[in-house]
mmCIF file of C-alpha atoms in Angstrom:
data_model
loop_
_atom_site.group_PDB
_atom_site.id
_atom_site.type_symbol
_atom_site.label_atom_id
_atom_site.label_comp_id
_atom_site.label_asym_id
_atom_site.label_seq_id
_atom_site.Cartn_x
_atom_site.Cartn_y
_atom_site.Cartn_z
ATOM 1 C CA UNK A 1 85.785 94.675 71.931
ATOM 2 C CA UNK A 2 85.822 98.667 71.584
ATOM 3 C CA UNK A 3 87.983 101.014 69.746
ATOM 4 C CA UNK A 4 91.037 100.804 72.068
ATOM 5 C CA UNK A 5 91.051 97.312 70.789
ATOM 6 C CA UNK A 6 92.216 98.704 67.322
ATOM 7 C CA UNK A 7 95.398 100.177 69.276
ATOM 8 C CA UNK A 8 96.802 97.081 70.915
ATOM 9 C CA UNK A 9 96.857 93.100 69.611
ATOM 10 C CA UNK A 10 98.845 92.457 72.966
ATOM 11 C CA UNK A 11 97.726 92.111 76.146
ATOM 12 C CA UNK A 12 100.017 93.294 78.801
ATOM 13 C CA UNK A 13 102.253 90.820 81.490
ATOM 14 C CA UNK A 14 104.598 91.021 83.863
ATOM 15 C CA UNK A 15 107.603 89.522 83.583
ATOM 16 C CA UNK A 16 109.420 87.722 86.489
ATOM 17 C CA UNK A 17 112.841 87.534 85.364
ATOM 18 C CA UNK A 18 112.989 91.576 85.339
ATOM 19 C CA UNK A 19 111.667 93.161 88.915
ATOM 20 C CA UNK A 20 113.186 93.750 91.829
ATOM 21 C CA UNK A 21 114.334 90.774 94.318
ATOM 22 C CA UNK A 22 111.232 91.825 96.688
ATOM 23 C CA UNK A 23 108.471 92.028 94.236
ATOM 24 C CA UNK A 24 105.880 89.314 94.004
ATOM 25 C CA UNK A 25 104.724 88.606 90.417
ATOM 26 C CA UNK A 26 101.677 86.659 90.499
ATOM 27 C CA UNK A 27 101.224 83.914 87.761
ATOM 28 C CA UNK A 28 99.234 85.134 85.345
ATOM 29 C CA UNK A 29 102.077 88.125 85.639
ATOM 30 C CA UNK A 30 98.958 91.006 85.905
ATOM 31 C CA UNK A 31 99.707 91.101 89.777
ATOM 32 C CA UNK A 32 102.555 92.671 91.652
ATOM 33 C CA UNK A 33 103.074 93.265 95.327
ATOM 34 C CA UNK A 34 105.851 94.436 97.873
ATOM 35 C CA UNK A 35 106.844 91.997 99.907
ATOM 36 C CA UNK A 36 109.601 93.438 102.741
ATOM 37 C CA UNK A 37 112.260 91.271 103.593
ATOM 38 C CA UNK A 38 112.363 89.771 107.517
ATOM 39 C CA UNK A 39 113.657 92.094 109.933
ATOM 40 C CA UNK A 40 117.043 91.274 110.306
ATOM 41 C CA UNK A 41 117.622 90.636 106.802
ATOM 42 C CA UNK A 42 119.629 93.245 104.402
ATOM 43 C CA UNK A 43 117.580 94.538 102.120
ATOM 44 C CA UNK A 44 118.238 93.956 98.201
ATOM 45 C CA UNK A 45 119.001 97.749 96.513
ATOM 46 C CA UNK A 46 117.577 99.749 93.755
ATOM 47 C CA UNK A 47 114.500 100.393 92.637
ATOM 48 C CA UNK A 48 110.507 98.654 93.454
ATOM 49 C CA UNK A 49 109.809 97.662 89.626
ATOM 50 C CA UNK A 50 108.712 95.503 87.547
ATOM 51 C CA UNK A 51 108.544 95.205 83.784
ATOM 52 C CA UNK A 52 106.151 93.563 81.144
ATOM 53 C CA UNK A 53 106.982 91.070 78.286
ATOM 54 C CA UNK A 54 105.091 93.007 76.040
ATOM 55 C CA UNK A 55 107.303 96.116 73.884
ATOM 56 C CA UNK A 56 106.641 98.406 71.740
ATOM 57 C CA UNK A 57 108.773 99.963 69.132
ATOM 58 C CA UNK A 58 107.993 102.869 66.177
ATOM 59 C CA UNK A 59 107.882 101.349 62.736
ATOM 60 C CA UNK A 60 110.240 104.122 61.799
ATOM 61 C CA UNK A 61 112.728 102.592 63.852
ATOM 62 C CA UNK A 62 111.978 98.895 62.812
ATOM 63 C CA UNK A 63 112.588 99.028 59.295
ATOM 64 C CA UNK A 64 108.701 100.173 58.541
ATOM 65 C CA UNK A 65 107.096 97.004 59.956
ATOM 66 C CA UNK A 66 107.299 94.087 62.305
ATOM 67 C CA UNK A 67 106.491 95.491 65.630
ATOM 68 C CA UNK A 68 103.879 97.070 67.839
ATOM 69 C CA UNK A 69 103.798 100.955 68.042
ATOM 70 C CA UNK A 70 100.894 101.370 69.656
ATOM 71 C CA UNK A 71 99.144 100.246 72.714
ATOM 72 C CA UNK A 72 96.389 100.530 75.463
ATOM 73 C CA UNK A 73 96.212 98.792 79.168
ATOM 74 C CA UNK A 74 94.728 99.625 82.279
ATOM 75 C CA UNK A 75 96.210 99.419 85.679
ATOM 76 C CA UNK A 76 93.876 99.393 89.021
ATOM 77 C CA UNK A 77 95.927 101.445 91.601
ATOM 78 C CA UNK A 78 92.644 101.399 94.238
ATOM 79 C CA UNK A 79 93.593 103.260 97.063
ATOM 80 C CA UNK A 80 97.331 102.631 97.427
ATOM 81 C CA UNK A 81 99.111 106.069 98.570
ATOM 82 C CA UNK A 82 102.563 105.364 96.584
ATOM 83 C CA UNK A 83 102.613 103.898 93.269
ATOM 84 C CA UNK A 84 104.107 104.528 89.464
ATOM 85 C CA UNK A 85 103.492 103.744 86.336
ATOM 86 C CA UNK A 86 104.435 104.232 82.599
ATOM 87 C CA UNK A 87 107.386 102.668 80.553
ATOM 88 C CA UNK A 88 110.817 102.542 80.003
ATOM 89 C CA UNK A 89 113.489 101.307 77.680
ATOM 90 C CA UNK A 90 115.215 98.225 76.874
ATOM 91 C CA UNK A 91 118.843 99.474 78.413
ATOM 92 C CA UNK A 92 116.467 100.246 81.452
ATOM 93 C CA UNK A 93 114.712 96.919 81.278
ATOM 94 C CA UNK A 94 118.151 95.216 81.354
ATOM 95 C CA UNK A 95 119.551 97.193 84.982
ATOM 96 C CA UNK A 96 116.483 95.962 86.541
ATOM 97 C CA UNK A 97 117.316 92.482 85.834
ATOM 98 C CA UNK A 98 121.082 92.936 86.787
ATOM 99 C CA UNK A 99 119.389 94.879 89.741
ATOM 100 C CA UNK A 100 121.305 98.075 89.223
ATOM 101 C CA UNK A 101 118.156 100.378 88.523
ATOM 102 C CA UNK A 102 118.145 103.131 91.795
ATOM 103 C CA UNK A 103 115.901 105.562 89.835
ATOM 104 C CA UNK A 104 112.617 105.151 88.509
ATOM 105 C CA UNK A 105 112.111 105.874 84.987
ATOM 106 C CA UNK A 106 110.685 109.580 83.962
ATOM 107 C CA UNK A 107 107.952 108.589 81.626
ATOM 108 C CA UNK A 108 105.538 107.688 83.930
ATOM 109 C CA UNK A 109 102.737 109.012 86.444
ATOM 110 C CA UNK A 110 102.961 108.531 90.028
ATOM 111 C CA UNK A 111 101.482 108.871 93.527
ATOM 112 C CA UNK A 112 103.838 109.275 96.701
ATOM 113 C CA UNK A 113 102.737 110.229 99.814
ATOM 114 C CA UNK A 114 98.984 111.318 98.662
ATOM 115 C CA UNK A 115 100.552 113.645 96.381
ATOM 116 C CA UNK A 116 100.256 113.321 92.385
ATOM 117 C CA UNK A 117 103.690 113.665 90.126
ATOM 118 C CA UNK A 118 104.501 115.042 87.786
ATOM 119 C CA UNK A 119 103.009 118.251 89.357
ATOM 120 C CA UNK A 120 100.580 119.032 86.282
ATOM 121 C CA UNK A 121 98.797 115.454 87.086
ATOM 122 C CA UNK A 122 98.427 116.931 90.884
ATOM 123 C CA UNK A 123 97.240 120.118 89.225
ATOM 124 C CA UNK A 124 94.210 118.258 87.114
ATOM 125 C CA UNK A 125 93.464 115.362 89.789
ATOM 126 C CA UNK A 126 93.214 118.015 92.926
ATOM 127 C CA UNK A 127 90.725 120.040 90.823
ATOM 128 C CA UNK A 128 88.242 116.740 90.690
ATOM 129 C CA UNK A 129 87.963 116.677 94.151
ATOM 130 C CA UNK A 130 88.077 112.387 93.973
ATOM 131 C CA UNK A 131 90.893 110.195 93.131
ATOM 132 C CA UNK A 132 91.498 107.579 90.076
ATOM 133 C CA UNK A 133 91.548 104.285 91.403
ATOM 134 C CA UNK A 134 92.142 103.041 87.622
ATOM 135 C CA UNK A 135 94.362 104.206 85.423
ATOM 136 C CA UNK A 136 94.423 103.825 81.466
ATOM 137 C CA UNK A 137 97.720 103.953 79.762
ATOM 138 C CA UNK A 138 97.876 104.676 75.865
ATOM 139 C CA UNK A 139 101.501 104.958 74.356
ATOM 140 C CA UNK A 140 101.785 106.077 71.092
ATOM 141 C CA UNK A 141 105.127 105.317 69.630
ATOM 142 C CA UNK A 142 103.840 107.138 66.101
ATOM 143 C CA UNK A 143 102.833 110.235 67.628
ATOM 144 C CA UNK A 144 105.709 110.093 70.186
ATOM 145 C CA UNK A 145 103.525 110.087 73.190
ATOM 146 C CA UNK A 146 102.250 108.738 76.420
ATOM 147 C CA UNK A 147 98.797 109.278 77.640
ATOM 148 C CA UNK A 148 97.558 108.530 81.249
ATOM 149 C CA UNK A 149 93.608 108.789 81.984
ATOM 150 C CA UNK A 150 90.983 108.460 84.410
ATOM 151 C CA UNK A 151 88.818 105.432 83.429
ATOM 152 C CA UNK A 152 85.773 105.504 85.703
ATOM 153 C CA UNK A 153 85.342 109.297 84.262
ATOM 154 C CA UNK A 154 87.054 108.960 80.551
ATOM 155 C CA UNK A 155 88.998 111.960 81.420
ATOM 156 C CA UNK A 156 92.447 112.981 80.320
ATOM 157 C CA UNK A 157 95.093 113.030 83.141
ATOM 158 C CA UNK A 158 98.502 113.887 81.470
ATOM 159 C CA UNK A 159 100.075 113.407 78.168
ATOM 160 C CA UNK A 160 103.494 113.455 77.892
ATOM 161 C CA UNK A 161 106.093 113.136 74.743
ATOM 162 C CA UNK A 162 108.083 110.514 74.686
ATOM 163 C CA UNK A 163 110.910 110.312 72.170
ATOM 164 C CA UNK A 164 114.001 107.974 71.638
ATOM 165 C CA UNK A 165 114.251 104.745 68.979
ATOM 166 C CA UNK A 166 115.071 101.667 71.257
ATOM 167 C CA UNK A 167 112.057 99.617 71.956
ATOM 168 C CA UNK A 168 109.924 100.224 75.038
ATOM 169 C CA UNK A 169 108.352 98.779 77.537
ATOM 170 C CA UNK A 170 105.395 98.999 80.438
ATOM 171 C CA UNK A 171 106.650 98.882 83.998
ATOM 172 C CA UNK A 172 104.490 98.968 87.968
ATOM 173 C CA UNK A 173 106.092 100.221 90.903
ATOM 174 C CA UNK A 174 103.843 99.518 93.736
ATOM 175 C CA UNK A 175 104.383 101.007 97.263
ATOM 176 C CA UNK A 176 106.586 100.149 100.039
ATOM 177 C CA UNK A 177 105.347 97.723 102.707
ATOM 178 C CA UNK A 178 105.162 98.705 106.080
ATOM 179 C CA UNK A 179 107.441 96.549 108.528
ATOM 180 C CA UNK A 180 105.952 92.641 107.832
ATOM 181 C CA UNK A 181 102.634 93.616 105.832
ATOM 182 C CA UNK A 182 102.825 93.370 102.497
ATOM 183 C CA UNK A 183 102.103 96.191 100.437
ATOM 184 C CA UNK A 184 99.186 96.842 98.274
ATOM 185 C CA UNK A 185 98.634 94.887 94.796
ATOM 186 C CA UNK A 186 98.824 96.714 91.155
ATOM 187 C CA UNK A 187 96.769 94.573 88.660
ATOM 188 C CA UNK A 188 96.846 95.291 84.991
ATOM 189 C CA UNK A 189 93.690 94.584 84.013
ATOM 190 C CA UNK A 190 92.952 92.035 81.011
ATOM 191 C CA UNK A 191 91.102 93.323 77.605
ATOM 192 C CA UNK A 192 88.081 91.377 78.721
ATOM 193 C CA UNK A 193 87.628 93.348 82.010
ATOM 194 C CA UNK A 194 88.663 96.900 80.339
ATOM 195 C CA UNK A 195 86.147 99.859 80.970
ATOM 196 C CA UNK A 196 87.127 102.593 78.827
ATOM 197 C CA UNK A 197 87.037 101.084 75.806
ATOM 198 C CA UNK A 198 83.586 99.618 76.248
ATOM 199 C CA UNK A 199 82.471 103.352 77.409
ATOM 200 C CA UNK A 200 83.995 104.553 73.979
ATOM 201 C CA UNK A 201 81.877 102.118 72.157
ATOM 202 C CA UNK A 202 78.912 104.770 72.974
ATOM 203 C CA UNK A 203 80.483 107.714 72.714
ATOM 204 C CA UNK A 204 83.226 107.658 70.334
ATOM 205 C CA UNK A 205 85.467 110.583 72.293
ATOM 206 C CA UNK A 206 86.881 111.334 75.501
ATOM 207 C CA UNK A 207 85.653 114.068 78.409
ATOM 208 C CA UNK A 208 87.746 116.090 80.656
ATOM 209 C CA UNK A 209 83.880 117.131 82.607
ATOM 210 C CA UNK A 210 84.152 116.643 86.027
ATOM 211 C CA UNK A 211 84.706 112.909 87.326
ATOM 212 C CA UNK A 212 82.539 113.293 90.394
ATOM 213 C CA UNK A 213 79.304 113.302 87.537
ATOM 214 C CA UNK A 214 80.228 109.687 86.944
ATOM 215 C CA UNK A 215 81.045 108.441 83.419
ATOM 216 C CA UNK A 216 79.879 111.919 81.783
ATOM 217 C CA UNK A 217 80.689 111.821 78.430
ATOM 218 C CA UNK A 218 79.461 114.521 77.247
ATOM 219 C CA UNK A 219 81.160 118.119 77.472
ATOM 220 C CA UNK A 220 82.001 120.136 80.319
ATOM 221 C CA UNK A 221 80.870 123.519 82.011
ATOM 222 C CA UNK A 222 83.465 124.926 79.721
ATOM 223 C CA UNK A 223 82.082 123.885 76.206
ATOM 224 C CA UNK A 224 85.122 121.309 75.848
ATOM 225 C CA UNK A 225 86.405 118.228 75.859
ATOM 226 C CA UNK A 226 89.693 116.240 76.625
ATOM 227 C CA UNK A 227 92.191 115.768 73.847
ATOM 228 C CA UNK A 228 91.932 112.047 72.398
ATOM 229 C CA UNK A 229 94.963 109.775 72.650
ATOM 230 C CA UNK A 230 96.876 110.624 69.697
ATOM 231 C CA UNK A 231 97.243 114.736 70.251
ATOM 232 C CA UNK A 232 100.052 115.864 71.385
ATOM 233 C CA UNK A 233 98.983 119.451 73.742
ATOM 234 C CA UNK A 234 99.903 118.257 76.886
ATOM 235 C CA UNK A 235 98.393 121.436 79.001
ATOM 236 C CA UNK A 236 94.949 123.442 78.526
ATOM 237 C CA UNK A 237 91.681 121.997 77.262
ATOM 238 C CA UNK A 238 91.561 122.464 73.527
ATOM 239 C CA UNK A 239 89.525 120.614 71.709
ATOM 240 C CA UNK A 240 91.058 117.419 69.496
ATOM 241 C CA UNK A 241 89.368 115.261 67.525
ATOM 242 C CA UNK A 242 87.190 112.080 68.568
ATOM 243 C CA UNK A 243 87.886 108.746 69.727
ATOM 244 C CA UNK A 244 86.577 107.799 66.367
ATOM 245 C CA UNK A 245 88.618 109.712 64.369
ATOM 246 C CA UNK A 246 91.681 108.952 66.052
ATOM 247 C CA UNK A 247 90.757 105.156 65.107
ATOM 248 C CA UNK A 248 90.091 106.351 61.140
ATOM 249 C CA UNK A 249 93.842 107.689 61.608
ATOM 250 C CA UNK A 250 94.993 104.675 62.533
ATOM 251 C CA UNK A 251 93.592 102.005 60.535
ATOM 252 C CA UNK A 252 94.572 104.188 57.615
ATOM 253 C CA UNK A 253 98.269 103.158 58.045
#
């Protein structure tokens, strides 16, 4: 299955009983879409989300053992101008179901309006000249982190500490729809159909070389590579240690 497989024993779902009231969760729960209410119609408040079964929580804060502290999933954003992604915690979880979430979470990546936030992933992205239209997602509740990359180039996007003991969760926020059209699906994608992991399979590390080569895994122009989930330098391009490495680490808990 890959080395991300190491890093997550469950697959990621949506679950219908927390998004907002005009969210469609498809049933298989890897689908969501906007769908605006009739004109006329008030429109239900707070914020376009929707949040996954799956959580994770740091052994540290579950007595050493019993839950999962790290995981990997991909999201397909395509072309979709305003989306976010990322995760958020079980208080948060429970105002989206009462529907009193007006924010969006802060540990997340997001597009809105063509534009890239937070501004670092604008920074990185602008620089490749061609946009991510699937996005991989490792949290690491060990290293107190959360990792966003490009998966059709293997290249790091953001990383991005994340700190706090109550048990988290994934989340989509897809776009709004314009007057009656719906708006444009998020899929998370299942294990079977994931590409980075299958790409790390050959290489064993991750490259920050420019994503309009293709899936160029070897270094860059610079002599470097992208920091492997697990490091916690969120700016610059020093060099971290490989994919396989980062999977010796692991299994050695």
């Amino acid at each position: 299955m890959g080395l991300f497989w190491f890093f997550s024993a469950v697959p990621i779902t949506l679950d219908p009983d927390y998004k907002h009231p005009e969210l469609t969760v498809s049933v298989d729960g890897r689908t969501v879409q906007h769908n605006p209410p009739s004109p006329g119609l008030a429109a239900p408040s707070g914020a376009l989300i929707a949040v996954g079964r799956e959580g994770f929580v740091a052994r540290k804060d579950h007595g050493g053992g019993g839950g999962v502290c790290r995981g990997y999933w991909e999201v397909e954003v395509g072309d979709s101008l305003d989306w976010e992604l990322g995760v958020l915690s079980e208080t948060v979880r429970g105002r989206v179901r009462q529907g009193r979430l007006e924010r969006l979470p802060e540990w997340a990546l997001g597009r809105s309006e063509g534009r890239y936030h937070p501004s670092e992933a604008d920074t990185v992205i602008q620089t490749w000249g061609v946009r991510p239209t699937m996005i991989g997602v490792y949290l690491d509740l060990e290293g107190g982190s959360l990792s966003f990359y490009s998966v059709s180039s293997m290249a790091l996007i953001l990383e991005i500490p994340v700190e706090g003991s109550e048990r988290l969760f994934p989340f989509l926020s897809p776009g709004h729809a314009a007057g009656r059209d719906q708006g444009k699906l998020l899929s998370i994608c299942p294990p079977s159909d994931w590409d980075f992991h299958q790409e790390l399979m050959g290489s064993g590390s991750v490259s920050q070389g420019d994503p309009r080569a293709g899936n160029n895994t070897g270094p860059p122009a610079t002599g470097e590579r992208a920091r492997a989930p697990g490091d916690k330098q969120v700016k610059g391009n020093s060099a971290g240690p490989s994919m396989i490495e980062v999977v010796q680490k692991f299994l050695a808990h």
